[in-house]
Coordinates of C-alpha atoms in Angstrom, one line a residue:
M1 CA -0.1 -0.1 0.1
D2 CA 3.1 2.5 -0.4
N3 CA 1.5 3.7 -3.9
L4 CA 0.9 7.7 -3.0
D5 CA -1.1 7.9 -6.4
R6 CA -4.0 5.7 -5.2
K7 CA -7.4 7.2 -4.7
I8 CA -8.5 7.0 -1.4
F9 CA -12.1 7.9 -0.1
V10 CA -12.2 9.3 3.4
A11 CA -15.9 8.9 4.6
G12 CA -16.6 11.5 7.3
H13 CA -13.6 13.6 6.4
R14 CA -15.1 16.6 8.3
G15 CA -15.1 14.8 11.7
L16 CA -12.8 14.5 14.4
V17 CA -11.5 11.3 12.9
G18 CA -11.8 11.7 9.4
S19 CA -10.0 15.1 9.2
A20 CA -7.1 13.7 11.5
V21 CA -6.7 10.7 8.9
L22 CA -6.7 13.6 6.0
R23 CA -4.4 15.2 7.6
C24 CA -2.0 12.2 8.1
L25 CA -2.7 11.2 4.6
E26 CA -1.6 14.5 3.4
R27 CA 1.6 14.4 5.5
R28 CA 2.4 11.0 4.1
G29 CA 2.4 12.4 0.5
Y30 CA -1.1 10.9 -0.7
H31 CA -2.4 13.4 -3.0
N32 CA -5.2 11.5 -4.8
L33 CA -7.9 12.3 -2.1
L34 CA -11.5 11.9 -2.2
T35 CA -14.0 13.7 0.1
R36 CA -17.7 14.1 0.4
A37 CA -19.6 16.7 2.6
R38 CA -22.8 15.7 4.1
G39 CA -24.6 18.1 1.9
E40 CA -22.9 16.4 -1.2
V41 CA -23.6 12.9 -0.5
D42 CA -25.7 11.3 2.1
L43 CA -24.2 7.9 3.4
T44 CA -27.7 6.8 4.6
D45 CA -29.0 6.7 1.1
Y46 CA -27.6 3.4 -0.6
R47 CA -28.4 4.8 -4.1
A48 CA -26.3 8.1 -3.5
V49 CA -23.2 6.0 -2.3
A50 CA -23.3 3.4 -5.0
A51 CA -23.3 6.5 -7.6
L52 CA -20.4 7.9 -5.9
F53 CA -18.3 4.8 -6.0
Q54 CA -19.1 4.0 -9.6
Q55 CA -18.3 7.4 -10.6
E56 CA -15.0 8.0 -8.8
K57 CA -13.8 4.3 -8.3
P58 CA -11.8 4.7 -5.4
E59 CA -8.9 2.3 -4.5
V60 CA -9.3 2.5 -0.8
V61 CA -12.0 3.3 1.6
I62 CA -11.4 4.7 5.1
D63 CA -14.8 4.8 6.7
A64 CA -14.4 7.3 9.6
A65 CA -18.4 8.3 9.0
A66 CA -20.4 7.6 12.2
K67 CA -23.3 9.3 14.2
V68 CA -21.3 9.3 18.0
G69 CA -21.9 10.7 20.9
G70 CA -21.3 10.4 24.8
I71 CA -23.6 8.7 27.4
L72 CA -26.6 11.2 27.4
A73 CA -26.8 11.2 23.7
N74 CA -26.4 7.5 23.1
D75 CA -29.0 6.8 26.1
S76 CA -31.6 9.6 24.9
Y77 CA -31.3 8.7 21.0
P78 CA -31.0 4.9 20.7
A79 CA -33.1 4.5 17.4
D80 CA -31.0 7.2 15.7
F81 CA -27.7 5.6 16.6
I82 CA -28.7 2.4 15.6
R83 CA -30.5 3.1 12.4
D84 CA -28.0 6.0 10.9
N85 CA -24.7 3.7 11.8
L86 CA -25.9 0.5 10.3
F87 CA -27.1 2.5 7.0
I88 CA -23.9 4.4 6.7
Q89 CA -21.6 1.4 7.0
N90 CA -23.7 -1.4 5.4
H91 CA -23.8 1.3 2.4
L92 CA -20.0 2.0 2.1
I93 CA -18.8 -1.6 2.8
D94 CA -21.3 -3.2 0.0
C95 CA -21.0 -0.5 -2.3
A96 CA -17.0 -0.5 -2.1
Y97 CA -17.1 -4.3 -2.6
R98 CA -19.1 -3.9 -5.6
A99 CA -17.0 -1.0 -7.2
G100 CA -13.7 -2.8 -6.8
V101 CA -12.4 -1.2 -4.0
R102 CA -9.2 -3.2 -3.0
K103 CA -8.9 -2.1 0.7
F104 CA -11.4 -1.1 3.0
V105 CA -10.8 0.4 6.4
F106 CA -13.8 0.2 9.1
L107 CA -13.5 1.9 12.1
G108 CA -15.2 0.9 15.3
S109 CA -14.8 1.6 19.0
S110 CA -13.7 0.1 22.3
C111 CA -17.4 0.6 23.6
I112 CA -18.2 -2.9 21.6
Y113 CA -16.6 -5.0 24.3
P114 CA -18.5 -6.1 27.2
K115 CA -19.3 -4.0 30.5
A116 CA -17.6 -6.6 32.4
A117 CA -14.9 -7.9 30.2
P118 CA -11.7 -8.5 31.8
Q119 CA -9.3 -5.7 31.9
P120 CA -7.3 -4.6 29.6
M121 CA -9.9 -6.0 26.8
R122 CA -8.2 -7.9 24.1
E123 CA -9.8 -8.7 21.0
E124 CA -10.9 -12.1 21.8
H125 CA -13.2 -10.7 24.2
L126 CA -15.4 -9.5 22.1
L127 CA -19.1 -11.0 22.2
T128 CA -18.3 -12.6 25.4
G129 CA -21.0 -10.7 27.8
A130 CA -23.6 -8.2 28.1
L131 CA -22.8 -4.7 26.6
E132 CA -23.0 -1.5 28.6
P133 CA -26.7 -0.4 28.5
T134 CA -26.2 3.2 27.9
N135 CA -24.1 2.8 24.5
E136 CA -25.4 -0.7 23.4
W137 CA -27.3 0.6 20.4
Y138 CA -24.2 2.1 19.0
A139 CA -22.1 -0.9 20.1
V140 CA -24.3 -3.3 18.2
A141 CA -24.1 -1.4 15.3
K142 CA -20.4 -1.3 15.4
I143 CA -20.2 -5.1 15.8
A144 CA -22.4 -5.7 13.0
G145 CA -20.0 -3.7 11.0
I146 CA -17.2 -5.9 11.8
K147 CA -18.8 -9.1 11.3
M148 CA -19.8 -7.6 7.6
C149 CA -16.1 -6.7 6.9
Q150 CA -15.4 -10.5 8.0
A151 CA -18.3 -12.0 6.0
Y152 CA -17.2 -10.0 3.0
R153 CA -13.8 -11.1 3.4
R154 CA -14.6 -14.8 3.6
Q155 CA -17.2 -15.1 1.1
Y156 CA -15.8 -12.3 -1.4
G157 CA -12.2 -12.4 -0.5
F158 CA -12.7 -8.4 0.1
D159 CA -10.0 -7.1 1.7
A160 CA -11.8 -5.4 5.0
I161 CA -9.9 -4.7 8.2
S162 CA -11.7 -3.5 11.3
L163 CA -9.7 -1.2 13.7
M164 CA -11.1 -0.4 17.2
P165 CA -10.0 3.0 19.0
T166 CA -10.2 3.6 22.5
N167 CA -11.8 7.4 23.5
L168 CA -10.5 9.7 21.3
Y169 CA -9.9 13.6 21.7
G170 CA -8.0 16.5 19.9
P171 CA -8.4 19.3 17.2
G172 CA -11.7 19.0 15.4
D173 CA -13.3 17.6 18.6
Y174 CA -17.3 18.2 19.4
F175 CA -17.6 20.4 22.5
D176 CA -21.2 20.3 23.4
L177 CA -22.1 19.9 27.0
E178 CA -24.8 17.3 26.7
K179 CA -24.0 15.5 23.4
S180 CA -19.8 15.2 23.5
H181 CA -17.7 13.0 25.1
V182 CA -16.2 13.3 28.6
L183 CA -13.0 15.0 27.8
P184 CA -14.1 18.0 25.3
A185 CA -17.0 18.4 27.7
L186 CA -14.7 18.9 30.5
L187 CA -12.4 21.1 28.7
R188 CA -15.4 23.5 27.8
K189 CA -17.0 23.4 31.1
F190 CA -13.7 24.3 33.2
H191 CA -13.1 27.1 30.6
E192 CA -16.5 28.7 30.7
A193 CA -16.4 28.3 34.6
K194 CA -13.1 30.0 34.7
Q195 CA -14.6 32.7 32.2
R196 CA -17.6 33.3 34.7
G197 CA -15.6 33.0 38.2
D198 CA -17.4 30.2 39.4
A199 CA -16.8 28.8 42.4
A200 CA -17.1 25.0 41.5
V201 CA -17.6 22.7 38.8
T202 CA -19.7 19.7 38.8
V203 CA -18.9 16.3 37.2
W204 CA -21.3 13.6 36.2
G205 CA -20.8 10.4 37.7
S206 CA -18.5 9.4 40.8
G207 CA -15.6 10.0 39.2
T208 CA -14.3 6.5 39.8
P209 CA -14.5 5.1 36.2
R210 CA -11.2 4.5 34.5
R211 CA -10.9 5.4 31.0
E212 CA -8.1 5.5 28.0
F213 CA -7.7 8.3 25.9
L214 CA -5.8 8.6 22.8
Y215 CA -5.0 11.8 21.0
V216 CA -6.5 12.0 17.5
D217 CA -3.7 12.3 15.4
D218 CA -1.8 9.3 17.0
L219 CA -5.1 7.5 16.0
A220 CA -4.7 8.7 12.3
E221 CA -0.9 7.6 12.3
A222 CA -2.2 4.2 13.6
V223 CA -4.9 4.0 10.7
V224 CA -2.5 4.8 8.0
F225 CA 0.1 2.3 9.2
L226 CA -2.8 -0.6 9.3
M227 CA -3.9 0.3 6.0
E228 CA -0.5 -0.1 4.6
N229 CA 0.6 -3.2 6.6
Y230 CA -2.4 -5.3 7.9
S231 CA -4.6 -7.4 6.0
D232 CA -6.4 -10.1 8.0
P233 CA -10.1 -10.8 9.5
G234 CA -9.3 -10.2 13.2
I235 CA -9.9 -6.8 14.6
V236 CA -7.0 -4.9 16.1
N237 CA -7.4 -2.4 19.1
I238 CA -5.8 0.9 18.8
G239 CA -4.8 2.6 22.1
T240 CA -2.1 3.8 24.5
G241 CA -2.5 0.9 26.9
E242 CA -3.0 3.3 30.0
D243 CA -6.1 4.8 31.5
L244 CA -6.9 6.9 34.4
S245 CA -10.0 7.7 36.7
I246 CA -12.4 10.6 35.6
R247 CA -11.5 12.2 38.8
E248 CA -7.6 12.5 37.6
L249 CA -8.4 13.6 34.4
A250 CA -11.1 16.0 35.6
G251 CA -7.8 17.5 37.9
M252 CA -5.6 17.3 35.0
I253 CA -8.0 19.7 32.9
R254 CA -8.7 22.0 35.7
A255 CA -4.9 22.4 35.9
E256 CA -4.3 23.2 32.1
V257 CA -7.2 25.5 31.9
G258 CA -6.1 27.1 35.1
F259 CA -9.6 26.9 36.9
A260 CA -9.2 27.5 40.9
G261 CA -12.8 26.5 42.0
E262 CA -13.7 23.1 43.6
L263 CA -14.3 20.0 41.9
R264 CA -17.4 18.1 42.7
F265 CA -19.1 14.7 41.6
D266 CA -22.7 14.1 41.1
A267 CA -22.9 10.3 41.9
S268 CA -26.5 10.4 41.0
K269 CA -25.6 10.5 37.2
P270 CA -24.7 7.4 35.3
D271 CA -20.9 6.1 35.6
G272 CA -21.0 3.9 32.4
T273 CA -18.5 1.0 32.1
P274 CA -16.4 0.9 35.2
R275 CA -13.3 0.5 33.3
K276 CA -12.4 0.4 29.6
L277 CA -8.8 0.1 28.8
L278 CA -7.5 -2.0 25.6
D279 CA -5.1 -4.4 25.4
V280 CA -2.7 -3.3 22.6
S281 CA 0.0 -5.8 22.3
R282 CA -1.4 -6.7 18.9
L283 CA -0.7 -3.6 17.5
S284 CA 2.4 -3.4 19.6
A285 CA 3.6 -6.6 17.7
L286 CA 2.8 -5.2 14.4
G287 CA 5.4 -2.2 15.1
W288 CA 3.3 0.8 16.1
R289 CA 2.9 2.5 19.5
A290 CA 1.2 5.8 20.7
A291 CA 3.4 9.0 20.5
T292 CA 1.4 11.7 22.3
P293 CA 1.1 11.8 26.1
L294 CA -2.3 12.7 27.7
A295 CA -1.0 16.0 29.2
E296 CA 0.6 17.2 25.9
G297 CA -2.5 16.0 24.1
I298 CA -4.8 18.0 26.5
R299 CA -2.6 21.2 26.4
K300 CA -3.1 20.8 22.1
T301 CA -6.5 20.2 22.2
Y302 CA -7.2 23.3 24.7
R303 CA -5.2 25.5 22.7
W304 CA -7.0 24.3 19.4
Y305 CA -10.1 25.1 21.2
L306 CA -9.2 28.7 22.4
G307 CA -8.5 29.3 18.6
H308 CA -11.9 28.1 17.4
A309 CA -14.3 28.2 20.4
A310 CA -16.1 31.4 18.7
D311 CA -16.8 29.2 15.6
L312 CA -17.5 25.6 17.1
R313 CA -21.2 24.3 17.1
V314 CA -21.6 23.9 20.6

């Protein structure tokens, strides 16, 4: 996969992951890059996706398109999360195969694993137990995408790989206080509390759940690395192999933002999965490791937020 002339379609190129993948491809020298905004091609419309693929005939497809959100969004809009994600991935996988795409990269999520999975979570733990109820709709859709990639490989010889990133953050993130993931939501919450001079910031949950966080540009490097070097039906975890509690994360963000007030936790709100740490030994054995420490990534993300806060859809 070292041909820099290959036409690569990055689905979801305006999102957190897709934009980082696009930056990485450009840095690597790939120049025949295909993108389409939501207003140009509706990925939930099979005919529109099929027409795009037949017209453009990409050689590689990286599926970074998805409907995503935090605990509240997943719990509030279960039908939207399972329907839209199934439509998007089904259409992309099937149309890519039928158009002769040579490599398909499917991006899932660490939330696919059982709520009570052993820690750290290995790839073989998939489908060994019940899912976390607050995001099972999204997880079921992503599991279906993995199985569809494996089925198309088995039946048609379609070179589709499935990659499972941990919790992501970085430039281009979504900072809505109700719909975003925990790290960007906390960054915005502490920033606005500092601006208002609030005496305290309250964080959802007990603060005890542990989470792993991967800087999105590191993820993009892993995606391109695996696009170039991996071809197997087995899924691959992408993460740092390290985690911390939400209380520790909130403390790091408070320090970076410079908020001097009190940190409180609302234990009446849901915690989600108690721990969600990926075993990344398979990825490490392939020769890739994350490069950005969490403190540095938070610093870069906050600087990006300060430069774009006025323009964000928050």
